[in-house]
mmCIF file of C-alpha atoms and ligand atoms in Angstrom:
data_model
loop_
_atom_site.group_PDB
_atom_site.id
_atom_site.type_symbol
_atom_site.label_atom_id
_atom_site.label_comp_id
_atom_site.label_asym_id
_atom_site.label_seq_id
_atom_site.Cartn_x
_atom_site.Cartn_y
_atom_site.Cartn_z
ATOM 1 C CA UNK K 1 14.784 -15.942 -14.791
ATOM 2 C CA UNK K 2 11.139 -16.924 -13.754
ATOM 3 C CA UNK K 3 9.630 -14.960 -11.030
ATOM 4 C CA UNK K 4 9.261 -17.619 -7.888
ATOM 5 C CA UNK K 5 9.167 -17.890 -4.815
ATOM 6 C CA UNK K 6 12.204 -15.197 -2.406
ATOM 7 C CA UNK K 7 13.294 -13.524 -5.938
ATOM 8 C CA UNK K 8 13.611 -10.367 -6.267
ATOM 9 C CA UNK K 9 11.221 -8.269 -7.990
ATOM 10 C CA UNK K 10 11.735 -4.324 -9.681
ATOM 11 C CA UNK K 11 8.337 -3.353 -11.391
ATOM 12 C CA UNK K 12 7.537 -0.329 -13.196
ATOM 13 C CA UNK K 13 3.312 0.227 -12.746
ATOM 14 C CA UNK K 14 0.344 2.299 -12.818
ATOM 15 C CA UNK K 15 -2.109 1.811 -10.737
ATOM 16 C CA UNK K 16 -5.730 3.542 -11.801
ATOM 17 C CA UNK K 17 -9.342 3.199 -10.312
ATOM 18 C CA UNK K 18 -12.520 1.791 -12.408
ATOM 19 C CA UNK K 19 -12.857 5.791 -13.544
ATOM 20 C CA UNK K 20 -9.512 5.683 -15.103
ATOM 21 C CA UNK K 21 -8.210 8.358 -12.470
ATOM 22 C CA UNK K 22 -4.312 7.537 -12.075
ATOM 23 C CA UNK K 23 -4.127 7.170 -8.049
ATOM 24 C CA UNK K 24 -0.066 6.009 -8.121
ATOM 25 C CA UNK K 25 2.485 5.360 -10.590
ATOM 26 C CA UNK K 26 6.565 4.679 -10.568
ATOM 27 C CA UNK K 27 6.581 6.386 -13.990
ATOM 28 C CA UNK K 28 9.601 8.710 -13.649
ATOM 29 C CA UNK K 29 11.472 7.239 -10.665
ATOM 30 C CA UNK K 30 12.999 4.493 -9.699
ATOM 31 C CA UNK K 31 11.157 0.806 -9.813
ATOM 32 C CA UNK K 32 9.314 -0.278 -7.111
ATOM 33 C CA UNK K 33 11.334 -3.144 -5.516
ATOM 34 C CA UNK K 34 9.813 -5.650 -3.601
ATOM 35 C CA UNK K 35 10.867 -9.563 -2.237
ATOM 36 C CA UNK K 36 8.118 -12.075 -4.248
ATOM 37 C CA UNK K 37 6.334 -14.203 -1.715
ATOM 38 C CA UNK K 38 6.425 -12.558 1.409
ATOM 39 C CA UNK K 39 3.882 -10.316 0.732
ATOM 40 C CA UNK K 40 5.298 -7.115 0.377
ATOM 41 C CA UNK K 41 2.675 -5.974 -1.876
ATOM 42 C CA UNK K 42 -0.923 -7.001 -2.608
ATOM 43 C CA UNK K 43 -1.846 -10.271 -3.089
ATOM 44 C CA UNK K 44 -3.693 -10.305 -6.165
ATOM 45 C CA UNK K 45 -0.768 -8.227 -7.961
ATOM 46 C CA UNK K 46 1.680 -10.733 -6.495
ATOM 47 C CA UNK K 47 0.186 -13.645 -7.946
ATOM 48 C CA UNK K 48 -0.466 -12.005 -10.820
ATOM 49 C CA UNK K 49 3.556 -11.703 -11.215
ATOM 50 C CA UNK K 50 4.458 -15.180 -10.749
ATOM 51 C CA UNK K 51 6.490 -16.993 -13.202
ATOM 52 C CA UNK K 52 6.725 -13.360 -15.075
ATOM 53 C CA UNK K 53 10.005 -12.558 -16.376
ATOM 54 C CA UNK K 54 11.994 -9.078 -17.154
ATOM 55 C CA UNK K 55 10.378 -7.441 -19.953
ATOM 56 C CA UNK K 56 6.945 -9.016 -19.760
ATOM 57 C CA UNK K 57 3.809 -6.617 -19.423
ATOM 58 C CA UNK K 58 0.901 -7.301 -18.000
ATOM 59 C CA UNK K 59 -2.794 -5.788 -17.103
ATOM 60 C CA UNK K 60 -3.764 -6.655 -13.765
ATOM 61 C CA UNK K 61 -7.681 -6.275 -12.242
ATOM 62 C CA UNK K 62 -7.082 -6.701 -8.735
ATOM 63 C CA UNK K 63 -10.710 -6.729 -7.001
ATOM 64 C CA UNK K 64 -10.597 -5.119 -3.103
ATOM 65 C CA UNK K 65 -10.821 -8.735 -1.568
ATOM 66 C CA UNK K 66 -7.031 -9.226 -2.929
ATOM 67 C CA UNK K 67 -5.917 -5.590 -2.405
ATOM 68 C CA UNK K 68 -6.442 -3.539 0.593
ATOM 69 C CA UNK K 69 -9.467 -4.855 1.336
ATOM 70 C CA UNK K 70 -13.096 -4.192 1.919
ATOM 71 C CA UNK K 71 -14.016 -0.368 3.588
ATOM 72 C CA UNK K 72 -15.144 -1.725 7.169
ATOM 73 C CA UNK K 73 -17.895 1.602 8.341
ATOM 74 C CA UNK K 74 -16.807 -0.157 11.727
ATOM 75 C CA UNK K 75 -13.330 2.297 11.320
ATOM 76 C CA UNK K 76 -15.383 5.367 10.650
ATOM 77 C CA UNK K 77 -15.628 7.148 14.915
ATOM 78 C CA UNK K 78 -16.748 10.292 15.847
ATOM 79 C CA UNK K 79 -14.499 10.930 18.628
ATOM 80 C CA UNK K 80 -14.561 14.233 20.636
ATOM 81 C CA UNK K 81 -12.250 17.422 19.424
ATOM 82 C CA UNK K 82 -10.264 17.429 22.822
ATOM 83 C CA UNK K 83 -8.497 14.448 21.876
ATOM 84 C CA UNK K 84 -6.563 16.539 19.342
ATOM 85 C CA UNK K 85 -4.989 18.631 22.270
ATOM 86 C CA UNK K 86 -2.188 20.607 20.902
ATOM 87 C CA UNK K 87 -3.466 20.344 17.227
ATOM 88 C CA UNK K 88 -4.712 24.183 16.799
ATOM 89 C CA UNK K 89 -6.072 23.922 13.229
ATOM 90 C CA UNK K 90 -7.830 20.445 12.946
ATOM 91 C CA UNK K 91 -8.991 20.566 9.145
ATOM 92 C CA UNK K 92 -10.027 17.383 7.095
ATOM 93 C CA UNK K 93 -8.016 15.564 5.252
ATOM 94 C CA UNK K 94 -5.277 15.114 8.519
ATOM 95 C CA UNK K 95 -3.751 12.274 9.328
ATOM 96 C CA UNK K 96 -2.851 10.809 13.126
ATOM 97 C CA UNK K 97 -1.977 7.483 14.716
ATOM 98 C CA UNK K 98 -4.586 6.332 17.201
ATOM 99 C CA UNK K 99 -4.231 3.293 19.386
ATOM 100 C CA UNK K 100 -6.335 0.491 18.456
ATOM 101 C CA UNK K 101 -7.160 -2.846 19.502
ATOM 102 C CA UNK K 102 -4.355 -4.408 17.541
ATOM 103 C CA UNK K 103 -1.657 -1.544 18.295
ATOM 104 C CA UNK K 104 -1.133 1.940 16.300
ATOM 105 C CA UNK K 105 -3.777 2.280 13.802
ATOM 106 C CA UNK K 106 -3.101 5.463 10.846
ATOM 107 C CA UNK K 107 -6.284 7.420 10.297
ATOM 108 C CA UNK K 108 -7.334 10.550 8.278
ATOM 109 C CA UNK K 109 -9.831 12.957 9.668
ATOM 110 C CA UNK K 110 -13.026 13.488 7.331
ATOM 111 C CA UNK K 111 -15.163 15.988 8.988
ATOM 112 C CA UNK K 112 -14.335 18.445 11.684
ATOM 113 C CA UNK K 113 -18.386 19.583 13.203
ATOM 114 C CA UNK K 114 -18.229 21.511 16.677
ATOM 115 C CA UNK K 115 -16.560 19.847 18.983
ATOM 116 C CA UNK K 116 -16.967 15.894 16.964
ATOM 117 C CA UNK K 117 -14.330 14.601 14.841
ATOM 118 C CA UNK K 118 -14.719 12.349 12.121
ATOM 119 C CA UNK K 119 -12.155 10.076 11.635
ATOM 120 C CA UNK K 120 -11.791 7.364 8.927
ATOM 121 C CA UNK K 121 -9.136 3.784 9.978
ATOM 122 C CA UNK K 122 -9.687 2.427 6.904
ATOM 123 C CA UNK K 123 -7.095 2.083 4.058
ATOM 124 C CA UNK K 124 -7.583 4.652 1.158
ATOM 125 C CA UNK K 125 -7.717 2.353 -1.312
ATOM 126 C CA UNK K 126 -9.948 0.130 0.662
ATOM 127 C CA UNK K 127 -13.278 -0.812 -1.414
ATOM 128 C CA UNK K 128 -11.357 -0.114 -4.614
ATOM 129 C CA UNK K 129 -11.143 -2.267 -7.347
ATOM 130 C CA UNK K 130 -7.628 -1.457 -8.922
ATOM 131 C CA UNK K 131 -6.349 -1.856 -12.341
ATOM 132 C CA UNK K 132 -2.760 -2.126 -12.483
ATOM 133 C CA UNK K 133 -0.619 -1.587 -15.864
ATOM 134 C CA UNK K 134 3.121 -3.161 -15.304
ATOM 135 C CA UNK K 135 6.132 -3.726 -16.587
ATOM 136 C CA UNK K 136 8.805 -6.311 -14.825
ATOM 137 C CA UNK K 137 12.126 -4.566 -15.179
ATOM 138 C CA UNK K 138 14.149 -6.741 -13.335
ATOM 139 C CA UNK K 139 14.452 -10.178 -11.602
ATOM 140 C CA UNK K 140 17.036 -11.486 -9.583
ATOM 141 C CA UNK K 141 17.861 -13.533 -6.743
ATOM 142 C CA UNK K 142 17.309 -12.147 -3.583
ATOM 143 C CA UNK K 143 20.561 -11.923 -0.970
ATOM 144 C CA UNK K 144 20.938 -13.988 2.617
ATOM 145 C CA UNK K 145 20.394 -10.458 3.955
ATOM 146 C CA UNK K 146 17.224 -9.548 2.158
ATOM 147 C CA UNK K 147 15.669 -13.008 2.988
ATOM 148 C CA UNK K 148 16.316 -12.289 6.968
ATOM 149 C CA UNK K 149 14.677 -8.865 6.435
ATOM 150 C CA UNK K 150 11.968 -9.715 4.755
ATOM 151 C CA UNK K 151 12.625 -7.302 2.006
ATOM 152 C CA UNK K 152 14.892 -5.524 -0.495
ATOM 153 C CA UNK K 153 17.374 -3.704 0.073
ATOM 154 C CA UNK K 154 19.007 -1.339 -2.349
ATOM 155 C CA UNK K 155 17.274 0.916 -5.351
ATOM 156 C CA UNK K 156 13.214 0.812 -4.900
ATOM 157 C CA UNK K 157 13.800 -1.075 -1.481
ATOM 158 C CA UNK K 158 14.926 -0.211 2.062
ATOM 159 C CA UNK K 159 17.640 1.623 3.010
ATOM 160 C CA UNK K 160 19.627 1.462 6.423
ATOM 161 C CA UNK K 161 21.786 3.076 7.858
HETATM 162 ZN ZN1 ZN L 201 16.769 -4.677 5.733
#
Protein backbone atom coordinates (compact mmCIF):
# COMPACT_ATOMS: atom_id res chain seq x y z
CA UNK A 1 0.00 0.00 0.00
CA UNK A 2 0.54 3.80 -0.77
CA UNK A 3 1.58 5.91 2.06
CA UNK A 4 -1.64 8.41 2.76
CA UNK A 5 -3.13 10.05 4.90
CA UNK A 6 -3.56 8.02 9.14
CA UNK A 7 -1.27 4.98 7.75
CA UNK A 8 1.13 3.78 9.46
CA UNK A 9 4.62 4.42 8.77
CA UNK A 10 8.13 2.20 9.97
CA UNK A 11 11.23 3.97 8.35
CA UNK A 12 14.71 3.02 8.56
CA UNK A 13 16.95 6.64 8.11
CA UNK A 14 19.98 8.58 8.49
CA UNK A 15 19.88 11.77 9.12
CA UNK A 16 23.39 13.86 8.38
CA UNK A 17 24.20 17.70 8.34
CA UNK A 18 25.55 19.68 5.06
CA UNK A 19 29.26 18.43 6.49
CA UNK A 20 28.26 14.89 6.14
CA UNK A 21 28.54 14.43 10.08
CA UNK A 22 25.89 11.56 10.93
CA UNK A 23 23.78 13.46 13.81
CA UNK A 24 20.98 10.31 14.15
CA UNK A 25 20.34 7.13 12.58
CA UNK A 26 17.87 3.89 13.28
CA UNK A 27 20.65 1.78 11.70
CA UNK A 28 20.84 -1.15 14.15
CA UNK A 29 17.53 -0.90 16.04
CA UNK A 30 14.28 -1.03 15.54
CA UNK A 31 12.39 1.36 12.77
CA UNK A 32 11.27 4.49 13.68
CA UNK A 33 7.42 4.28 13.72
CA UNK A 34 5.40 7.10 13.28
CA UNK A 35 1.31 7.84 12.26
CA UNK A 36 1.57 9.78 8.51
CA UNK A 37 -0.31 13.03 8.69
CA UNK A 38 -0.44 14.08 12.06
CA UNK A 39 2.78 15.33 12.20
CA UNK A 40 4.71 13.18 14.21
CA UNK A 41 7.80 14.00 12.48
CA UNK A 42 9.05 16.91 10.36
CA UNK A 43 7.20 18.25 7.80
CA UNK A 44 9.38 18.30 4.95
CA UNK A 45 10.35 14.47 5.61
CA UNK A 46 6.64 13.75 5.89
CA UNK A 47 5.75 15.01 2.65
CA UNK A 48 8.56 13.75 1.28
CA UNK A 49 7.04 10.11 2.23
CA UNK A 50 3.75 10.43 0.76
CA UNK A 51 2.46 7.98 -1.64
CA UNK A 52 5.94 5.98 -0.83
CA UNK A 53 5.55 2.40 -0.47
CA UNK A 54 7.60 -0.50 1.55
CA UNK A 55 10.84 -0.91 -0.03
CA UNK A 56 11.19 2.44 -1.74
CA UNK A 57 14.37 4.65 -0.89
CA UNK A 58 14.62 7.94 -1.00
CA UNK A 59 17.15 11.10 -0.41
CA UNK A 60 15.50 13.76 1.35
CA UNK A 61 17.00 17.69 1.68
CA UNK A 62 14.87 19.00 4.25
CA UNK A 63 15.82 22.90 4.57
CA UNK A 64 15.31 24.31 8.52
CA UNK A 65 11.99 26.13 7.47
CA UNK A 66 10.40 22.41 7.16
CA UNK A 67 12.42 20.85 10.02
CA UNK A 68 12.94 22.24 13.37
CA UNK A 69 13.05 25.46 12.34
CA UNK A 70 15.04 28.63 12.21
CA UNK A 71 17.68 29.27 15.50
CA UNK A 72 15.63 32.30 17.11
CA UNK A 73 18.98 34.36 19.24
CA UNK A 74 15.65 35.53 21.05
CA UNK A 75 16.04 31.82 23.13
CA UNK A 76 19.66 32.46 23.90
CA UNK A 77 19.29 34.31 28.13
CA UNK A 78 21.83 34.93 30.41
CA UNK A 79 20.04 34.25 33.49
CA UNK A 80 21.73 34.47 36.97
CA UNK A 81 23.60 31.16 38.56
CA UNK A 82 21.18 31.15 41.67
CA UNK A 83 18.47 29.94 39.65
CA UNK A 84 20.24 26.57 39.50
CA UNK A 85 19.83 26.17 43.38
CA UNK A 86 20.60 22.67 44.27
CA UNK A 87 22.60 22.01 40.98
CA UNK A 88 26.31 21.90 42.61
CA UNK A 89 28.31 21.36 39.39
CA UNK A 90 26.61 23.55 36.63
CA UNK A 91 28.90 22.64 33.52
CA UNK A 92 27.84 23.29 29.79
CA UNK A 93 26.29 21.15 27.85
CA UNK A 94 23.23 20.56 30.79
CA UNK A 95 19.98 20.37 30.12
CA UNK A 96 16.78 21.83 32.37
CA UNK A 97 13.13 22.69 31.82
CA UNK A 98 12.42 26.37 32.33
CA UNK A 99 8.98 27.89 32.27
CA UNK A 100 8.24 29.88 29.33
CA UNK A 101 5.63 31.90 27.92
CA UNK A 102 3.94 28.98 26.25
CA UNK A 103 4.52 26.39 29.25
CA UNK A 104 7.80 24.12 29.95
CA UNK A 105 10.41 25.03 27.55
CA UNK A 106 13.80 22.24 27.39
CA UNK A 107 17.05 24.16 27.29
CA UNK A 108 20.82 23.29 27.34
CA UNK A 109 23.25 25.47 29.16
CA UNK A 110 26.19 26.87 26.85
CA UNK A 111 28.40 28.86 29.02
CA UNK A 112 28.72 28.88 32.75
CA UNK A 113 30.87 32.73 33.49
CA UNK A 114 30.76 33.82 37.32
CA UNK A 115 27.69 33.96 38.52
CA UNK A 116 25.74 34.28 34.53
CA UNK A 117 24.41 31.36 32.85
CA UNK A 118 24.05 30.91 29.35
CA UNK A 119 21.30 29.08 28.31
CA UNK A 120 20.22 28.12 24.74
CA UNK A 121 15.77 27.29 24.12
CA UNK A 122 16.32 26.58 20.83
CA UNK A 123 16.05 23.10 19.17
CA UNK A 124 19.51 21.47 18.37
CA UNK A 125 18.88 20.94 15.09
CA UNK A 126 17.39 24.32 14.67
CA UNK A 127 19.15 26.32 11.64
CA UNK A 128 20.16 22.98 10.15
CA UNK A 129 19.59 22.00 6.85
CA UNK A 130 19.22 18.08 7.08
CA UNK A 131 19.79 15.44 4.59
CA UNK A 132 17.93 12.43 5.28
CA UNK A 133 18.79 8.86 3.61
CA UNK A 134 15.56 6.38 4.10
CA UNK A 135 14.25 3.37 3.60
CA UNK A 136 10.23 2.63 4.11
CA UNK A 137 10.14 -0.75 5.77
CA UNK A 138 6.71 -1.01 6.41
CA UNK A 139 3.19 0.42 5.76
CA UNK A 140 0.08 -0.44 7.20
CA UNK A 141 -3.11 0.76 8.35
CA UNK A 142 -3.15 2.42 11.43
CA UNK A 143 -5.66 0.92 14.41
CA UNK A 144 -8.97 2.86 16.00
CA UNK A 145 -6.59 3.10 18.97
CA UNK A 146 -3.61 4.66 17.30
CA UNK A 147 -5.87 7.22 15.46
CA UNK A 148 -7.36 8.44 19.07
CA UNK A 149 -3.72 8.71 20.27
CA UNK A 150 -2.36 10.37 17.77
CA UNK A 151 0.37 7.89 17.29
CA UNK A 152 1.73 4.33 17.06
CA UNK A 153 1.70 2.08 19.24
CA UNK A 154 3.78 -1.05 19.25
CA UNK A 155 7.63 -1.61 17.85
CA UNK A 156 9.29 2.03 17.05
CA UNK A 157 6.08 3.67 18.67
CA UNK A 158 4.67 4.25 22.17
CA UNK A 159 4.37 1.99 24.71
CA UNK A 160 1.83 2.03 27.73
CA UNK A 161 1.41 0.52 30.35
ZN1 LIG B 1 -1.21 5.59 22.79
Amino acid sequence: MQIAERCVVSIHYTLKDDGGEVLDSSAGGEPLAYLHGTGNIIPGLEKALAGKRAGDKLSVRVEPAEGYGERDERLVQQVPRRMFQGVSDLQPGMRFHAQGDHGPVAVIVTRVAGDMVTVDGNHALAGVTLNFEVEVAQVRDATLEELSHGHVHGPGGHHHE
